[in-house]
Short mmCIF file of C-alpha atoms in Angstrom, two decimals:
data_model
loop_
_atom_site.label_atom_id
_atom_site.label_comp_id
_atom_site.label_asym_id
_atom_site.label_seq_id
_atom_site.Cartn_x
_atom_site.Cartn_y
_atom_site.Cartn_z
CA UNK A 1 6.71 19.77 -10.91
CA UNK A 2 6.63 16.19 -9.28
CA UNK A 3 3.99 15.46 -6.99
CA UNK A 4 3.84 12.85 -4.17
CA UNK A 5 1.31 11.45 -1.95
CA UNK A 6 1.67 8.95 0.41
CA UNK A 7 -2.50 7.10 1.34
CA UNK A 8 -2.63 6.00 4.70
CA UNK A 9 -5.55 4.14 5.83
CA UNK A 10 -6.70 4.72 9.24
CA UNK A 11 -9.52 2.97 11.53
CA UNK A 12 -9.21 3.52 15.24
CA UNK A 13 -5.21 4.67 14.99
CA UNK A 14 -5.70 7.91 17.52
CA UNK A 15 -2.57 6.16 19.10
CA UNK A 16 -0.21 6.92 16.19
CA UNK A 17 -1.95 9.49 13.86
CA UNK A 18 -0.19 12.74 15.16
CA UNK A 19 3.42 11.44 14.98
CA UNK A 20 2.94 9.88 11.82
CA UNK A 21 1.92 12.81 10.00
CA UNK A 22 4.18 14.77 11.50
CA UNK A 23 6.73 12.73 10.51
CA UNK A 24 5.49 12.20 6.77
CA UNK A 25 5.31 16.56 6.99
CA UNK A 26 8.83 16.65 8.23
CA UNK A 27 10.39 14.46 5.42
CA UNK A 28 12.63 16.01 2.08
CA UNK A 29 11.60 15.71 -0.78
CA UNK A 30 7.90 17.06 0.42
CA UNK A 31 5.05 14.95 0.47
CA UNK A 32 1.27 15.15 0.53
CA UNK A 33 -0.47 12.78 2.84
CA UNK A 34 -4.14 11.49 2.60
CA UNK A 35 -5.40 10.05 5.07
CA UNK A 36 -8.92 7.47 4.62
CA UNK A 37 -10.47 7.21 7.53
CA UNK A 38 -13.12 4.45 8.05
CA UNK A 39 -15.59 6.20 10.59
CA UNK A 40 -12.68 5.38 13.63
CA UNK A 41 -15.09 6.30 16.99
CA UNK A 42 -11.98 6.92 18.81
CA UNK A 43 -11.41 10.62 17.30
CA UNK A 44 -8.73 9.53 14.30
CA UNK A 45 -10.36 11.83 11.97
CA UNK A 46 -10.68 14.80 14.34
CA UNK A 47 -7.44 14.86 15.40
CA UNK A 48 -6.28 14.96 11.34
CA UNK A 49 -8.33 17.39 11.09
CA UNK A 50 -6.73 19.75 14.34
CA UNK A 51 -3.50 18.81 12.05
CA UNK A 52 -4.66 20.58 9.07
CA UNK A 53 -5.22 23.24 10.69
CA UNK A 54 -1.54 23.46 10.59
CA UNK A 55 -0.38 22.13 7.77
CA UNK A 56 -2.58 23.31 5.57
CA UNK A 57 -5.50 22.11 3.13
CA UNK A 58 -3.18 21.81 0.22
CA UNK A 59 -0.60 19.35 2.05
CA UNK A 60 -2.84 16.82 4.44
CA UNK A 61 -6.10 15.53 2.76
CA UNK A 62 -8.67 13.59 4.67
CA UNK A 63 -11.34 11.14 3.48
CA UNK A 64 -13.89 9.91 5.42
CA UNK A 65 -15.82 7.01 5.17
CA UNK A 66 -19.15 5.48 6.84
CA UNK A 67 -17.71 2.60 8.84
CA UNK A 68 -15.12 0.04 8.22
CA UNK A 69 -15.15 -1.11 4.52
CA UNK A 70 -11.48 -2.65 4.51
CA UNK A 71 -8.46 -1.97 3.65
CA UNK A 72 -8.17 -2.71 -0.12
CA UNK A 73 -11.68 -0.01 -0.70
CA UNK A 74 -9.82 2.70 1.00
CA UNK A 75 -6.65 2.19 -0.94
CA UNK A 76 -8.91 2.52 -4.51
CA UNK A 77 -10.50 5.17 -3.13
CA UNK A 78 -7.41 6.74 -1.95
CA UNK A 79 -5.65 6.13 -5.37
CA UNK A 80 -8.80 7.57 -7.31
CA UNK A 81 -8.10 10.74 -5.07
CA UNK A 82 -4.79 11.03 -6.13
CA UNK A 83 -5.63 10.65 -9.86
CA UNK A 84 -8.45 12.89 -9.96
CA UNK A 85 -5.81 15.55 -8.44
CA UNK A 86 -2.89 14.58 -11.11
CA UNK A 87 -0.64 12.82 -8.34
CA UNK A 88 2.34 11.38 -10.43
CA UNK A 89 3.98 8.99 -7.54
CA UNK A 90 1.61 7.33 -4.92
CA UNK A 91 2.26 5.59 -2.05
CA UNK A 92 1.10 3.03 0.41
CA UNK A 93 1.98 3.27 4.17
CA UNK A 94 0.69 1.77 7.64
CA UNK A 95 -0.29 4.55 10.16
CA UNK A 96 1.56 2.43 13.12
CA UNK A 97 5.40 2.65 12.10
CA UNK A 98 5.62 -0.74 11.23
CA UNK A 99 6.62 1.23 8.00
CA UNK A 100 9.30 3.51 8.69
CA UNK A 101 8.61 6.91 6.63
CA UNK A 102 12.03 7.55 5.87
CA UNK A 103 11.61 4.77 3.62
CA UNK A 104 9.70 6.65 1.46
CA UNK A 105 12.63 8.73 0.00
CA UNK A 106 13.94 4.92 -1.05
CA UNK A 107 10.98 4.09 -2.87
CA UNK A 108 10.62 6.94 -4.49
CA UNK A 109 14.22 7.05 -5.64
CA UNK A 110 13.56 3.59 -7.08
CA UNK A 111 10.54 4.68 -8.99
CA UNK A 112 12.44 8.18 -10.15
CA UNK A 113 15.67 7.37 -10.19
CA UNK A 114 15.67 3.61 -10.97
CA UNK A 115 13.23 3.90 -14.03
CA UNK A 116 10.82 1.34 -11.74
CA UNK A 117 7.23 1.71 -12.52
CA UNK A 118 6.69 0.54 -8.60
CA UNK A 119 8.98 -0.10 -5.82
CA UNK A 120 7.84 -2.25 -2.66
CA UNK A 121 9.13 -1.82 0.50
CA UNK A 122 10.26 -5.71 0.76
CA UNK A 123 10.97 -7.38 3.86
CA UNK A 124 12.20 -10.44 2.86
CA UNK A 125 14.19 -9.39 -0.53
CA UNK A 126 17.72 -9.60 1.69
CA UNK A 127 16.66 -12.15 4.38
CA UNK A 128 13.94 -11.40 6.72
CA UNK A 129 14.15 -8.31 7.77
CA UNK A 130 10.98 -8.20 10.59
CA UNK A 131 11.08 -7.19 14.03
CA UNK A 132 8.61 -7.87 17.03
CA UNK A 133 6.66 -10.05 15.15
CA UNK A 134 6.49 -13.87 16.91
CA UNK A 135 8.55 -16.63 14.97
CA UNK A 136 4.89 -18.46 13.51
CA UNK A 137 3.64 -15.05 11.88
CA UNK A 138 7.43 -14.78 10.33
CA UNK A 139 6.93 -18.20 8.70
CA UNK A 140 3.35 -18.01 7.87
CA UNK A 141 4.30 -14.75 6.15
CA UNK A 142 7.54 -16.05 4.58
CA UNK A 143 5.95 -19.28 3.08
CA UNK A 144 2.94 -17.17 2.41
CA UNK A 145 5.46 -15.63 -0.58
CA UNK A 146 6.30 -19.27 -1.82
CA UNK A 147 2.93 -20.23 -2.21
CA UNK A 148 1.71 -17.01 -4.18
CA UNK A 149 4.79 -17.16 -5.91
CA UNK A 150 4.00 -20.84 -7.33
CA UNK A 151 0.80 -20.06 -8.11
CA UNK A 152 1.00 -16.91 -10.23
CA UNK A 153 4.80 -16.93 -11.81
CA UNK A 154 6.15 -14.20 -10.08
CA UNK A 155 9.03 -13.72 -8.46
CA UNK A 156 8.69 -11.16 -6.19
CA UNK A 157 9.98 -11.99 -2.66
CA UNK A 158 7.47 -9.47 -0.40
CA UNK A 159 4.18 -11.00 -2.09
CA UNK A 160 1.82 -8.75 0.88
CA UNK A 161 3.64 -5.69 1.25
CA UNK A 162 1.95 -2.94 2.15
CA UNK A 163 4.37 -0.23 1.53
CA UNK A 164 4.39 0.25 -1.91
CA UNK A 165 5.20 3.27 -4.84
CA UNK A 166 3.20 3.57 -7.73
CA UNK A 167 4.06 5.54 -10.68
CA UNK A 168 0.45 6.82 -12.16
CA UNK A 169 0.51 4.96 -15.39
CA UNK A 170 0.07 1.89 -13.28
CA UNK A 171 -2.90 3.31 -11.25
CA UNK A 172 -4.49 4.87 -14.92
CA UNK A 173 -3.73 1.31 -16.47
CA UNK A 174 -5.19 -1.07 -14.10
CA UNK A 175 -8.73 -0.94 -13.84
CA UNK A 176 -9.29 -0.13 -10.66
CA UNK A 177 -12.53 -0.98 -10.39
CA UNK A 178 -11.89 -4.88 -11.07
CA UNK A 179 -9.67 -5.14 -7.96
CA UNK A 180 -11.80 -7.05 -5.57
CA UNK A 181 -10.42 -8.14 -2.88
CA UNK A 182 -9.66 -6.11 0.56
CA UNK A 183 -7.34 -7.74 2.63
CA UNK A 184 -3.91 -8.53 2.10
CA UNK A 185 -5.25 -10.68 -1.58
CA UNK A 186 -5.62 -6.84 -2.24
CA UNK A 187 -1.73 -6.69 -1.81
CA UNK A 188 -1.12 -9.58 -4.19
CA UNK A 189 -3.82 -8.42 -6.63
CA UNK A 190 -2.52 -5.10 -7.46
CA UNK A 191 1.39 -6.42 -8.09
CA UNK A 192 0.11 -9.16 -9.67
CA UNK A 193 -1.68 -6.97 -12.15
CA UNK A 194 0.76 -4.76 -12.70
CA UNK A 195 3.05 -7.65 -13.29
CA UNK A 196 0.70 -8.94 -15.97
CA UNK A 197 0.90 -5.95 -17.43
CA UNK A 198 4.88 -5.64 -17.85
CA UNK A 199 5.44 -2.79 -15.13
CA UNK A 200 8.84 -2.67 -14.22
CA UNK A 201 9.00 -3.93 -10.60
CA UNK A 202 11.82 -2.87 -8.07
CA UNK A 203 11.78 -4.62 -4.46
CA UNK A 204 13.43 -2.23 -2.04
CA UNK A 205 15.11 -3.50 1.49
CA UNK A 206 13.46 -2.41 4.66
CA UNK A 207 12.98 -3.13 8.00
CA UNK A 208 9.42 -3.71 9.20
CA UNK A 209 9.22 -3.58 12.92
CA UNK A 210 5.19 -4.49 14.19
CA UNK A 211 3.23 -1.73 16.16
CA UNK A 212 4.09 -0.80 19.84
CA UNK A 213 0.54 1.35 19.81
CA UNK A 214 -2.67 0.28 18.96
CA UNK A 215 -4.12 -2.95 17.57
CA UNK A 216 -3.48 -4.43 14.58
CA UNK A 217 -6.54 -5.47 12.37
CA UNK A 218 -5.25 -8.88 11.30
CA UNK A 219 -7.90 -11.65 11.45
CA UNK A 220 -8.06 -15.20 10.32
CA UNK A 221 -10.92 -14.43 7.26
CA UNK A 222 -8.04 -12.18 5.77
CA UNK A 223 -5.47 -14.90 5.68
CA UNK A 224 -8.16 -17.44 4.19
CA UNK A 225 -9.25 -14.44 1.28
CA UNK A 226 -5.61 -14.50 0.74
CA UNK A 227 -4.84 -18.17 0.38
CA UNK A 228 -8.16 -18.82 -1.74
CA UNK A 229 -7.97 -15.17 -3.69
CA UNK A 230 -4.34 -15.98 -4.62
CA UNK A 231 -6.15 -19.51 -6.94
CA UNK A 232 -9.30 -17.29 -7.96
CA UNK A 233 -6.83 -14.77 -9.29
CA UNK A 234 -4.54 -16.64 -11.17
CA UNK A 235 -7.71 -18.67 -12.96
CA UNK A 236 -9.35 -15.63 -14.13
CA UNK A 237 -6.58 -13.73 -15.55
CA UNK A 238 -6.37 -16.87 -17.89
CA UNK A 239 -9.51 -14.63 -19.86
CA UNK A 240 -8.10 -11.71 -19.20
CA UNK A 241 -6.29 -9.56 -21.67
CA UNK A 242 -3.59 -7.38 -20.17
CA UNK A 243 -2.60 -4.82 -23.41
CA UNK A 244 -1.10 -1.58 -22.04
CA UNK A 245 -2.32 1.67 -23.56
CA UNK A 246 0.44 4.62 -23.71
CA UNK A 247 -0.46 6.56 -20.76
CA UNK A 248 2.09 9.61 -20.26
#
């Protein structure tokens, strides 16, 4: 039987935390949500856990975590959840809708379906699909791809994207414990890795449209780990061997 489960990390997202999981609940084929809270004070992890009550154990997980330790930690430690519980597919989504959870059935019919190791939910792989976000964030974002691009060789279009489905062998192969960075360099890291390691790589249209609830946890110290992460990253995998083990 194939299992699914989609990590959503959450810090202050009492806003949107209800209707996304009831959404992710409602959707065919099933999935299993996890959801890594960071200590949110504003009752995130309470209310998940009032949800449980109704969708059981078994179906909505919850993590929770001592304060706010960024995004890229709760993503390994989501994804060492799902291993340790023999998750085949595993997925990376926003808690504000800027990911639309219908898109999930897309990337996991790329991964199942399309023989792709891990399909991204791209925004810029047919134009630029964004909505709500002001025109210098589009650029920055956009240009953002060329200049990871140049630097590491690959070609993917959607260089940050969040919304992502793994296959497990990529999870088992990379070590996840190398990953270091936690912002969206965390985003680049992990495709770049698998990329260095030969995963097959689908980019998937969607349509990203920013939050209407909440606020968002972009700062300026992300952007600069990204910009000087993307040059770290690309030097050190120069003495780095990337041999893939058969992993079923």
């Amino acid at each position: 039987m194939i299992s699914r489960l989609v990590i959503i990390p959450t810090y202050n997202e009492i806003e949107n935390i209800e209707a996304i999981v009831r959404k992710v609940m409602s959707l065919e084929p099933s999935f299993d949500l996890l959801i890594v809270d960071d200590g949110s004070p504003d009752g995130t992890a309470i209310k998940v856990k009032e949800l449980q009550e109704e969708f059981g154990l078994s179906r909505l997980h919850l993590q929770e975590r001592k304060g706010k330790l960024g995004l890229g930690t709760a993503y390994i430690h989501g994804f060492k959840y799902a291993l340790a519980n023999n998750y085949e597919y595993i997925f990376e989504m926003d808690a504000d809708f800027s990911h639309n959870p219908e898109d999930l059935v897309k990337l996991y019919d790329a991964c199942v379906n399309g023989g792709s190791d891990m399909a991204i939910g791209s925004r810029y792989v047919s134009g630029v699909n964004v909505v709500n976000w002001p025109m210098g964030r589009v650029l920055m974002s956009y240009f953002a791809g060329y200049y990871v691009r140049f630097i590491t060789g690959m070609s993917i279009m959607d260089v940050t994207a969040g919304f992502k489905c793994y296959h497990s062998k990529v999870l088992k192969t990379i070590n996840l414990d190398t990953i270091k960075f936690v912002g969206y360099a965390f985003q680049v890291e992990m495709k770049f890795t698998a990329w260095k390691y030969g995963f097959k790589i689908a980019e998937i249209p969607i349509i990203f449209t920013d939050r209407t609830k909440g606020v968002s946890k972009m700062s300026a110290n992300i952007f600069k780990e990204a910009i000087l992460g993307v040059i770290e990253m690309k030097i050190n995998s120069f003495f780095k061997k990337y041999h893939r083990k058969e992993i079923n």
